[in-house]
Tab-separated table of C-alpha atoms in Angstrom:
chain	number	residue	atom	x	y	z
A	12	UNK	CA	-81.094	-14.690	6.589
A	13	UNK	CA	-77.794	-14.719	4.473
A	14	UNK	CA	-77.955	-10.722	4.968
A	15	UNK	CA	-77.862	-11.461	8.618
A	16	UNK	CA	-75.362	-14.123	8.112
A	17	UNK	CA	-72.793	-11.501	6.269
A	18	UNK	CA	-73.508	-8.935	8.479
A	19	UNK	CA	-72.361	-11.188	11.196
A	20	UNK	CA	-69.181	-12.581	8.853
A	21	UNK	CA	-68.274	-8.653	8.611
A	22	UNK	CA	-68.726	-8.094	12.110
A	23	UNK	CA	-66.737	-10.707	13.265
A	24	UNK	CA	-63.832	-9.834	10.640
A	25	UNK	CA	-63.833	-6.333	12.041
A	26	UNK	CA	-64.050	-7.178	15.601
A	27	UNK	CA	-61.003	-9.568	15.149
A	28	UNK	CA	-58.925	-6.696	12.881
A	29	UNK	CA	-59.673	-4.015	15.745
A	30	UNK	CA	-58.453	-6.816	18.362
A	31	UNK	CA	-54.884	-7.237	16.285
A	32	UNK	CA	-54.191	-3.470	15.481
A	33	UNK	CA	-55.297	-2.597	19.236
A	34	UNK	CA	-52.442	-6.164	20.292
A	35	UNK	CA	-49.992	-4.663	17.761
A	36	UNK	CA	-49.901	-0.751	19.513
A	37	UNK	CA	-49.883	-2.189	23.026
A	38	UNK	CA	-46.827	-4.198	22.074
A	39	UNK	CA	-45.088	-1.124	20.253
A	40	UNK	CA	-45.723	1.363	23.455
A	41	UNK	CA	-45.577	-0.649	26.158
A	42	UNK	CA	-42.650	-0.242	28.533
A	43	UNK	CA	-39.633	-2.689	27.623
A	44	UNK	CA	-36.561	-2.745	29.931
A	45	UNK	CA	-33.341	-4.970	30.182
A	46	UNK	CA	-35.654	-7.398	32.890
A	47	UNK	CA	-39.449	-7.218	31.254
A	48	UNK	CA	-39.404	-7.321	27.380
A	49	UNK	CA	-41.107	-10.821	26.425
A	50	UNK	CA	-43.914	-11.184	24.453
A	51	UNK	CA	-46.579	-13.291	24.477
A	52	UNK	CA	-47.117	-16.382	22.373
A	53	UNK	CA	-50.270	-18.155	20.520
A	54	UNK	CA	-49.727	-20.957	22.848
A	55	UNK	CA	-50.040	-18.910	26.394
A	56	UNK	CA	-46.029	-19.224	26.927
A	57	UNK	CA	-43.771	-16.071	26.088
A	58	UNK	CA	-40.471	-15.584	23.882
A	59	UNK	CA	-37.805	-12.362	25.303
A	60	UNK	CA	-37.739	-10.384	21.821
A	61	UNK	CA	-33.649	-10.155	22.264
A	62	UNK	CA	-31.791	-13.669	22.478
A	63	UNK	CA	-28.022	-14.493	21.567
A	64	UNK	CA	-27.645	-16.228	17.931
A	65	UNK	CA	-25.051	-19.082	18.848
A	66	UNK	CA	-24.021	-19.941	15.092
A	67	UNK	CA	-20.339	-20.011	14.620
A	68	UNK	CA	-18.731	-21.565	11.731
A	69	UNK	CA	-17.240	-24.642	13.251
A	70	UNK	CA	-14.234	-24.977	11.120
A	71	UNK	CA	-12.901	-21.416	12.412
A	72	UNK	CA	-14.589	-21.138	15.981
A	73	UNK	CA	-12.149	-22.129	18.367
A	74	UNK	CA	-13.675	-24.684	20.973
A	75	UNK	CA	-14.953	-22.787	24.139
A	76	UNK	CA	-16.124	-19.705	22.190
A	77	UNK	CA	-19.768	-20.411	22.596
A	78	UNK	CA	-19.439	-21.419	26.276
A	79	UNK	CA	-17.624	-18.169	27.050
A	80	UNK	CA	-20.170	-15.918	25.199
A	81	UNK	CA	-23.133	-18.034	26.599
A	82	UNK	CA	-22.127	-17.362	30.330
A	83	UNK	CA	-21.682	-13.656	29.470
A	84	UNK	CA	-25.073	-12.788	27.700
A	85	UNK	CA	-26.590	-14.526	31.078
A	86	UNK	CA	-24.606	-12.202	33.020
A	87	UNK	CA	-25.366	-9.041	30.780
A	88	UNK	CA	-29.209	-9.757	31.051
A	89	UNK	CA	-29.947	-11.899	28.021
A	90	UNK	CA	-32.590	-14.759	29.098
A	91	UNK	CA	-32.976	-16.223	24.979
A	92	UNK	CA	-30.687	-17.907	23.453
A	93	UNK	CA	-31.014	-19.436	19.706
A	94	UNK	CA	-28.776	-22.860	19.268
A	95	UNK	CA	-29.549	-25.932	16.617
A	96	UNK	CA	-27.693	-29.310	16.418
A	97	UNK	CA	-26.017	-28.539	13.441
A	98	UNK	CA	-24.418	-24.962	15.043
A	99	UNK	CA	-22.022	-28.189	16.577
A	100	UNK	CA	-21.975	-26.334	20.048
A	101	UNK	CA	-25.166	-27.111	21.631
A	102	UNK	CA	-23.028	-28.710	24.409
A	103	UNK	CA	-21.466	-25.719	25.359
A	104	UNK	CA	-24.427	-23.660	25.393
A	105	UNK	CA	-25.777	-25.903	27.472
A	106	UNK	CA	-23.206	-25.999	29.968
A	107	UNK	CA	-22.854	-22.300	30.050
A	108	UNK	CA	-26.844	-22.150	30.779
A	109	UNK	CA	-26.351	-25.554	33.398
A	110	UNK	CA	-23.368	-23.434	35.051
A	111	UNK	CA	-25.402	-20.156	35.722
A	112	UNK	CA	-28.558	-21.839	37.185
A	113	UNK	CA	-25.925	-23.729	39.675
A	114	UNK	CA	-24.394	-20.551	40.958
A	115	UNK	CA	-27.912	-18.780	41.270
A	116	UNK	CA	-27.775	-16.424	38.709
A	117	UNK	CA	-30.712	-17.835	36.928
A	118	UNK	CA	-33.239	-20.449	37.441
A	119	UNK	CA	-34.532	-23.002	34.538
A	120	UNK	CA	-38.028	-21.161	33.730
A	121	UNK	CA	-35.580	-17.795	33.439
A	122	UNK	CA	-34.033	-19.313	30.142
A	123	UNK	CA	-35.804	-19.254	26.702
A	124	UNK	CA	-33.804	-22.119	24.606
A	125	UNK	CA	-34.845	-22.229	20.978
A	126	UNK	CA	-33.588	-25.648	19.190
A	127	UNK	CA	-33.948	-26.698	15.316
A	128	UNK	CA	-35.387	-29.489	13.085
A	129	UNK	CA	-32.592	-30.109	10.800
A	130	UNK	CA	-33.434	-31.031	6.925
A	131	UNK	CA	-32.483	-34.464	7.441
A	132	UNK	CA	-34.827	-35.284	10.333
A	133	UNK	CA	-38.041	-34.539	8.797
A	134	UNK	CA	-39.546	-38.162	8.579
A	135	UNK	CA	-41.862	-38.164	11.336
A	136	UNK	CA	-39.548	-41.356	13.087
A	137	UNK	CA	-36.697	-39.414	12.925
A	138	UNK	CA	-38.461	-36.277	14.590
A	139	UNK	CA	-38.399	-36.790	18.439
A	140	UNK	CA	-34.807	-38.738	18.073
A	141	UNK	CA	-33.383	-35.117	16.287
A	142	UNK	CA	-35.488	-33.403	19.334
A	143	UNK	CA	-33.814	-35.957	21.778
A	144	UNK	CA	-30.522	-35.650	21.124
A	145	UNK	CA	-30.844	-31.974	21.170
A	146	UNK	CA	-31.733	-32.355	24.870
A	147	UNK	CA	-28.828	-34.777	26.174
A	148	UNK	CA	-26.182	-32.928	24.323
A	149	UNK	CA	-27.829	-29.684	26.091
A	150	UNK	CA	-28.166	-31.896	29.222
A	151	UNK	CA	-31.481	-30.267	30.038
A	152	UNK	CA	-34.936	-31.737	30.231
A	153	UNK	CA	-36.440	-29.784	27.718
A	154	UNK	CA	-36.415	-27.126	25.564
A	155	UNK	CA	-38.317	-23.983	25.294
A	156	UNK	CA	-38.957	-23.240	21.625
A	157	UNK	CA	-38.251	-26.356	18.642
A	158	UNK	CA	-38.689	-24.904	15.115
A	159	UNK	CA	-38.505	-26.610	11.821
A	160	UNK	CA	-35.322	-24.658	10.118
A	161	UNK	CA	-35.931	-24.951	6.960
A	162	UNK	CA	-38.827	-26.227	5.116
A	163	UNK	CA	-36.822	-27.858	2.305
A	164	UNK	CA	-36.053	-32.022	3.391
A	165	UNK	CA	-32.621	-34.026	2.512
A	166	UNK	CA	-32.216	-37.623	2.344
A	167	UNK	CA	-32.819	-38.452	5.411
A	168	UNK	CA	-30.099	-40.224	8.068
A	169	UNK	CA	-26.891	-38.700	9.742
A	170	UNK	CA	-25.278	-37.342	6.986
A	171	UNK	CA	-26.138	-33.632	7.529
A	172	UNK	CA	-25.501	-32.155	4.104
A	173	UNK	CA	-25.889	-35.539	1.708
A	174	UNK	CA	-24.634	-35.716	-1.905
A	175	UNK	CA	-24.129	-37.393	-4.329
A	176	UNK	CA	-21.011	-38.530	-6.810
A	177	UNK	CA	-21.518	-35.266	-8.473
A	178	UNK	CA	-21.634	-33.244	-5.601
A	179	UNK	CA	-25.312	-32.092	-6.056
A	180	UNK	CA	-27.441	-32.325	-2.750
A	181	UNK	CA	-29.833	-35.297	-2.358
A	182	UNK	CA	-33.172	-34.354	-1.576
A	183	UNK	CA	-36.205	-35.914	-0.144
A	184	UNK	CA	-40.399	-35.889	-0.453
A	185	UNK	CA	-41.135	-33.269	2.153
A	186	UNK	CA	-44.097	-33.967	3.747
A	187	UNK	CA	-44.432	-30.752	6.399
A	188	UNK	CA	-47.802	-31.894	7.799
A	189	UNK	CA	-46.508	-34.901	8.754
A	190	UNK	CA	-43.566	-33.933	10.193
A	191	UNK	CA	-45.210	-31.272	12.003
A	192	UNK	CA	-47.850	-34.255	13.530
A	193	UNK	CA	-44.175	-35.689	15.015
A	194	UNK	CA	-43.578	-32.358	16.361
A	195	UNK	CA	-47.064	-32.030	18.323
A	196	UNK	CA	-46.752	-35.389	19.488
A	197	UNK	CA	-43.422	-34.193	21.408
A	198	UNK	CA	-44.984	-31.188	22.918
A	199	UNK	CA	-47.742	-33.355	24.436
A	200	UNK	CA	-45.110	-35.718	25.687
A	201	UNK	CA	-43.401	-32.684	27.818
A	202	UNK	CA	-40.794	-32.752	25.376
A	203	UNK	CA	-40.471	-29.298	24.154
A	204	UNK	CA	-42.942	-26.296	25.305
A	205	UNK	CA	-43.239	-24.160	22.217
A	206	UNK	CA	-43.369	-25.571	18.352
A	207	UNK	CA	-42.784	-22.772	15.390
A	208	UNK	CA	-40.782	-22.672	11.967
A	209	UNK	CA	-38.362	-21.243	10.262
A	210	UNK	CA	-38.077	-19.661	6.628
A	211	UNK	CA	-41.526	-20.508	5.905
A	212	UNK	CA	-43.247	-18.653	3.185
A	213	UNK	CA	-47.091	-17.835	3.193
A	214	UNK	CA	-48.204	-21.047	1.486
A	215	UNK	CA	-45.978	-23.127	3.198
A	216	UNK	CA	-47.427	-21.687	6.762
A	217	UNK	CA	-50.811	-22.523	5.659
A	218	UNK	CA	-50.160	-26.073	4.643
A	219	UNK	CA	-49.391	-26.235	8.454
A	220	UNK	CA	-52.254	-23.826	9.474
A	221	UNK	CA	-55.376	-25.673	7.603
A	222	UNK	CA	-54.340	-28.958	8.766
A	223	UNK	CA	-57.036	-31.432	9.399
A	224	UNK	CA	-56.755	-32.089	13.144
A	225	UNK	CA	-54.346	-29.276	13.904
A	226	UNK	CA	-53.626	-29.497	17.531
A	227	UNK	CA	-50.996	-26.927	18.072
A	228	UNK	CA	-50.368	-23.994	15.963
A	229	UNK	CA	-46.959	-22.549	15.055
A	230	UNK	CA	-46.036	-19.740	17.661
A	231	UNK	CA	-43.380	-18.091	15.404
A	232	UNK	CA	-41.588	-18.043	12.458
A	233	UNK	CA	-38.125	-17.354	11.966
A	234	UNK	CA	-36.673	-15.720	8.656
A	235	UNK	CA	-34.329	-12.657	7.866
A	236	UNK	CA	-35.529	-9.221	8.832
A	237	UNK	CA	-33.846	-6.238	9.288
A	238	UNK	CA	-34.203	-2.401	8.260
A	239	UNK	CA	-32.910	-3.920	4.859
A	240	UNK	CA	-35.497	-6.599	4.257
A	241	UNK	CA	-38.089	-5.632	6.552
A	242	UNK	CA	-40.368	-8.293	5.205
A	243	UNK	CA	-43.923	-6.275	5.486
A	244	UNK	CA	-46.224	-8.712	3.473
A	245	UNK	CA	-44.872	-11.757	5.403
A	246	UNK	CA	-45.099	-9.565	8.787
A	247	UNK	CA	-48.522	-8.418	7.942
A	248	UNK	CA	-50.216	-12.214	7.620
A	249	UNK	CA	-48.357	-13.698	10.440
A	250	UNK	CA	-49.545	-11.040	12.490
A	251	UNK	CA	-53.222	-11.815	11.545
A	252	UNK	CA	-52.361	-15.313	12.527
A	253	UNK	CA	-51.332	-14.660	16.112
A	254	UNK	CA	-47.569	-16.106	14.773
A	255	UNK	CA	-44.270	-14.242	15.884
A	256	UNK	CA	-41.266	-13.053	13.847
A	257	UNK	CA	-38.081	-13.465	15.092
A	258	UNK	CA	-35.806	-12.232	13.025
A	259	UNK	CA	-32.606	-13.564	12.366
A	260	UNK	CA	-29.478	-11.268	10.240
A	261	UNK	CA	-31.136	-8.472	12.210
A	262	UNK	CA	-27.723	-6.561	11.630
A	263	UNK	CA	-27.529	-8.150	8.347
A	264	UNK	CA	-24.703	-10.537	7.870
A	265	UNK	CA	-20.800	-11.496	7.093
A	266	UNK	CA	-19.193	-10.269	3.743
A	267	UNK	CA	-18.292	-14.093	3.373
A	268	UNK	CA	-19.242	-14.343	-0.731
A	269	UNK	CA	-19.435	-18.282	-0.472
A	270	UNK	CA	-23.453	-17.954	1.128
A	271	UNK	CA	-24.028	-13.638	1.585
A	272	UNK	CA	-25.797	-12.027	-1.169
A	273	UNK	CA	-23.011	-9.221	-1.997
A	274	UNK	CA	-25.491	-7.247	-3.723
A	275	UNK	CA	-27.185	-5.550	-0.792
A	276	UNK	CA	-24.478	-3.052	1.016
A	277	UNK	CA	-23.415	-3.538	4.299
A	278	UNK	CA	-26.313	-2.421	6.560
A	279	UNK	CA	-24.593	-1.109	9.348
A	280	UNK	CA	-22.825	1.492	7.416
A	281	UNK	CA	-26.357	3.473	6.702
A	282	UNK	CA	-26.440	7.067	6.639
A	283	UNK	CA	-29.770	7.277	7.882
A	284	UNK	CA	-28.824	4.365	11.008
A	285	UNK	CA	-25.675	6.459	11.412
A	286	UNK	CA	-27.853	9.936	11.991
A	287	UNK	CA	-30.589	8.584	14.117
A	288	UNK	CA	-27.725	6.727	16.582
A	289	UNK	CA	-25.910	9.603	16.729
A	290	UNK	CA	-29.180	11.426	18.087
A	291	UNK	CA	-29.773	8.963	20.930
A	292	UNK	CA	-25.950	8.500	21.705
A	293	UNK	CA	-25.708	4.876	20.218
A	294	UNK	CA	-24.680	2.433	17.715
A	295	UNK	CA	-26.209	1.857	14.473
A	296	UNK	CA	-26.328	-2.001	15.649
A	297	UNK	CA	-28.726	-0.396	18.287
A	298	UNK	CA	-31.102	1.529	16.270
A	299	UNK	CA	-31.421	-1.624	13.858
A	300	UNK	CA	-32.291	-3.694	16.799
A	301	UNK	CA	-34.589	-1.606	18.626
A	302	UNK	CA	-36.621	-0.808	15.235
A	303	UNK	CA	-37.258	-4.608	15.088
A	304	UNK	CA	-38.766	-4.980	18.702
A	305	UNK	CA	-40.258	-1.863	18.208
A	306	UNK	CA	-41.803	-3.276	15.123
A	307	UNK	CA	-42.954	-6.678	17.645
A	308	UNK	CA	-40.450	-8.800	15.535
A	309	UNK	CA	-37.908	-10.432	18.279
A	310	UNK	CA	-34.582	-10.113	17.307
A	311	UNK	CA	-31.409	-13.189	18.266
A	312	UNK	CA	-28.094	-10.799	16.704
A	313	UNK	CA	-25.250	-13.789	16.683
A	314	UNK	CA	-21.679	-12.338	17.909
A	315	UNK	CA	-19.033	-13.848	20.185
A	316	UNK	CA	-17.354	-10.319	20.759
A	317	UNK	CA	-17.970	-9.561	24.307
A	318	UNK	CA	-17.792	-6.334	23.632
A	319	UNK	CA	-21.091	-6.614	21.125
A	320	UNK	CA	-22.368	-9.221	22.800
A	321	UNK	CA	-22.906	-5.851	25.607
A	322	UNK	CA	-23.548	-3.067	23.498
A	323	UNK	CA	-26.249	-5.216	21.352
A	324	UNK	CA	-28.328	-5.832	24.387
A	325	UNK	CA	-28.523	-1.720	25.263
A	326	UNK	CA	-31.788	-1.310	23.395
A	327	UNK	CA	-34.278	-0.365	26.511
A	328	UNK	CA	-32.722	2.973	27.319
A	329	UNK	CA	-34.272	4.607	24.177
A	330	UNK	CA	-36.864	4.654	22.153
A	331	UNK	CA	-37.118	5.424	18.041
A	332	UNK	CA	-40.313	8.191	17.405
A	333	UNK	CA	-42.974	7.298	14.522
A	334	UNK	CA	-41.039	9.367	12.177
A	335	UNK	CA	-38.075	7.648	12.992
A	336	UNK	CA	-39.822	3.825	12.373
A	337	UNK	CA	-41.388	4.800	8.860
A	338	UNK	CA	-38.070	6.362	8.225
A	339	UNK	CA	-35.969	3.328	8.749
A	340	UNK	CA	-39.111	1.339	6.713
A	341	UNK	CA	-38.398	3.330	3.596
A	342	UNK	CA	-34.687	1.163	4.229
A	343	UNK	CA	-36.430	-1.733	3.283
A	344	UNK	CA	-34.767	-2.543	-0.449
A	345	UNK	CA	-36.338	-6.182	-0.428
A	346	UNK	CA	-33.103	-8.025	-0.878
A	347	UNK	CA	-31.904	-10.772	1.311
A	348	UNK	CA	-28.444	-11.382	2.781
A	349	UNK	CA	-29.022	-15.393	2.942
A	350	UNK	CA	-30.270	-16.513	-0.324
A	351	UNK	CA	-29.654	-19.861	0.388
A	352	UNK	CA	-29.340	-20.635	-3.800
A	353	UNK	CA	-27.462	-23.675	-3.561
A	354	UNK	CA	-30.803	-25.537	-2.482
A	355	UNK	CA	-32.952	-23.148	-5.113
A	356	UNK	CA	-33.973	-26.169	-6.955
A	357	UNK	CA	-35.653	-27.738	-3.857
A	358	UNK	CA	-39.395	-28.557	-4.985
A	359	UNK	CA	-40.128	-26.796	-1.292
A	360	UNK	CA	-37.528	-23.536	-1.812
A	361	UNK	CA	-39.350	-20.878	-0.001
A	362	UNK	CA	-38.037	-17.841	-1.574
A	363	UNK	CA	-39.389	-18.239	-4.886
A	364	UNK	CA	-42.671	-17.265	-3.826
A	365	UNK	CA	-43.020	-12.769	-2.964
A	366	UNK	CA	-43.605	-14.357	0.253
């Protein structure tokens, strides 16, 4: 009987390997253009693996910057876009996205909106208010994808970045199932239609994953990946859990020394990047794009250049060989751009852990 019973076990383990690898190739060859190139989700719904990061520093943005760009990536073909409350310019994205559906250009179920949890909205009370406010400063009914940003809580109220006399963050008990109980309770109420996190590590996914009572899974997770930091352990079990990576740094990041890890060199300056877009008559912002949805990771590069904001989305008019992917793998030099150190003493800092 327990010969049968392992038999079956190994059967069923195979069976749902075969399923993934045969998932993962279909995604990798099938045909993506500027119109078609979503992906599907646990959940049934699907997530565009190019969307428009919208985070600007707010102190040097000038006001309108993120309405401008917004309107443009709609008009260039971009249908994701990747805002949070505390990018301070969720109301011009949302009027940028409000504007284009008015004139025709779009219609609401064309738009993929991804919003974020912030660290001091994690008590399950404050959850749907954070989600809420999100939608009337957006002015739209709901949104498409609302992650959890970071898994690390702060004392929790208004005060976005709390402190204390001696200027040392003030943190809070993070209680992720509990939080993530407030976030299934606004997907049922119509709230939001997608629920996934970001910077997760492994063990910090499965605290969410073997939940008693789990009633909706994370779709996605969102951490930094690029030819850099490819992230092929974390890649590798998300994948066997039906979760998505979207990758954010995708072109890797600033030189700004007050929150970039200096130590990794700028990535769009590869040789290697530099010789393969040269072959296909392109950037090397291109080829580090394309390898990303090539890989199945979605990728949201953040600029407010219209210029980029064009050239970024011209990844569907070629296509990198094998040679070329495991190439661009051997990159990978498993350093990050975005530390985030100044929270490294966080009892919940993800990036302690290999992954």
């Amino acid at each position: 009987m327990l010969d049968i019973f392992n038999l079956s076990l190994h059967i069923n383990t195979l069976t749902a390997a075969l399923g993934l690898a045969l998932k993962t190739h279909s995604l990798l060859s099938m045909d993506l253009t500027a119109e078609s190139h979503s992906v599907p989700l646990s959940d049934g719904n699907s997530i565009p693996l190019i969307g428009l990061g919208t985070y600007g520093d707010p102190r040097t943005t000038p006001k309108g910057t993120g309405y401008e760009s917004v309107k443009l990536a709609i008009e260039t073909g971009y249908r994701h876009f990747d805002g949070a409350l505390v990018y301070f310019n969720e109301h011009e994205v949302g009027q940028a996205i409000r504007e284009k559906i008015a004139d025709g250009t779009v219609k609401r179920e064309d738009i993929f909106y991804c919003g974020k949890l912030w660290n001091t909205f994690h008590p399950p009370n404050l959850v749907r208010p954070a989600l809420e406010k999100t939608l009337k400063t957006l002015q739209l009914d709901y949104v498409d994808l609302y992650i959890v940003e970071m898994p690390t809580a702060f004392k929790p109220g208004d005060t976005l970045y709390p402190k204390d006399e001696n200027g040392q963050y003030i943190y809070h008990e993070t209680d992720l199932c509990a939080t993530w109980e407030a976030l299934e309770a606004c997907k049922d109420a119509g709230l939001v239609k997608s629920l996934g996190v970001s910077n997760f590590n492994k063990r910090q996914l499965e605290l969410i994953l073997n939940k008693p009572g789990l009633k909706h899974k994370p779709v996605c997770n969102q951490v930094e990946c690029h030819p850099y930091f490819t992230q092929p352990k974390l890649l590798e079990f998300c994948r066997q859990q039906n979760i998505v990576i979207v990758g954010y740094s995708p072109l890797g990041t600033s030189r700004d020394a007050s929150w970039v890890n200096l130590k990794c060199p700028p990535l769009l300056e590869d040789q290697l990047l530099a010789s393969i877009a040269k072959k296909y008559n392109t950037r090397t912002a291109q080829v580090a794009l394309r390898f990303n949805v090539q890989r199945g990771v979605v990728v949201i590069p953040k600029s407010f250049d219209p210029v980029r904001i064009k050239t970024n989305f011209q990844i569907f008019d070629f296509s990198l060989s094998e040679a070329e992917m495991k190439a661009i793998e051997g990159l990978n030099k498993n350093i990050r751009f975005v530390e985030l150190l100044m929270w490294s003493d966080h009892p919940e800092y993800p990036f302690h852990d290999d992954y």
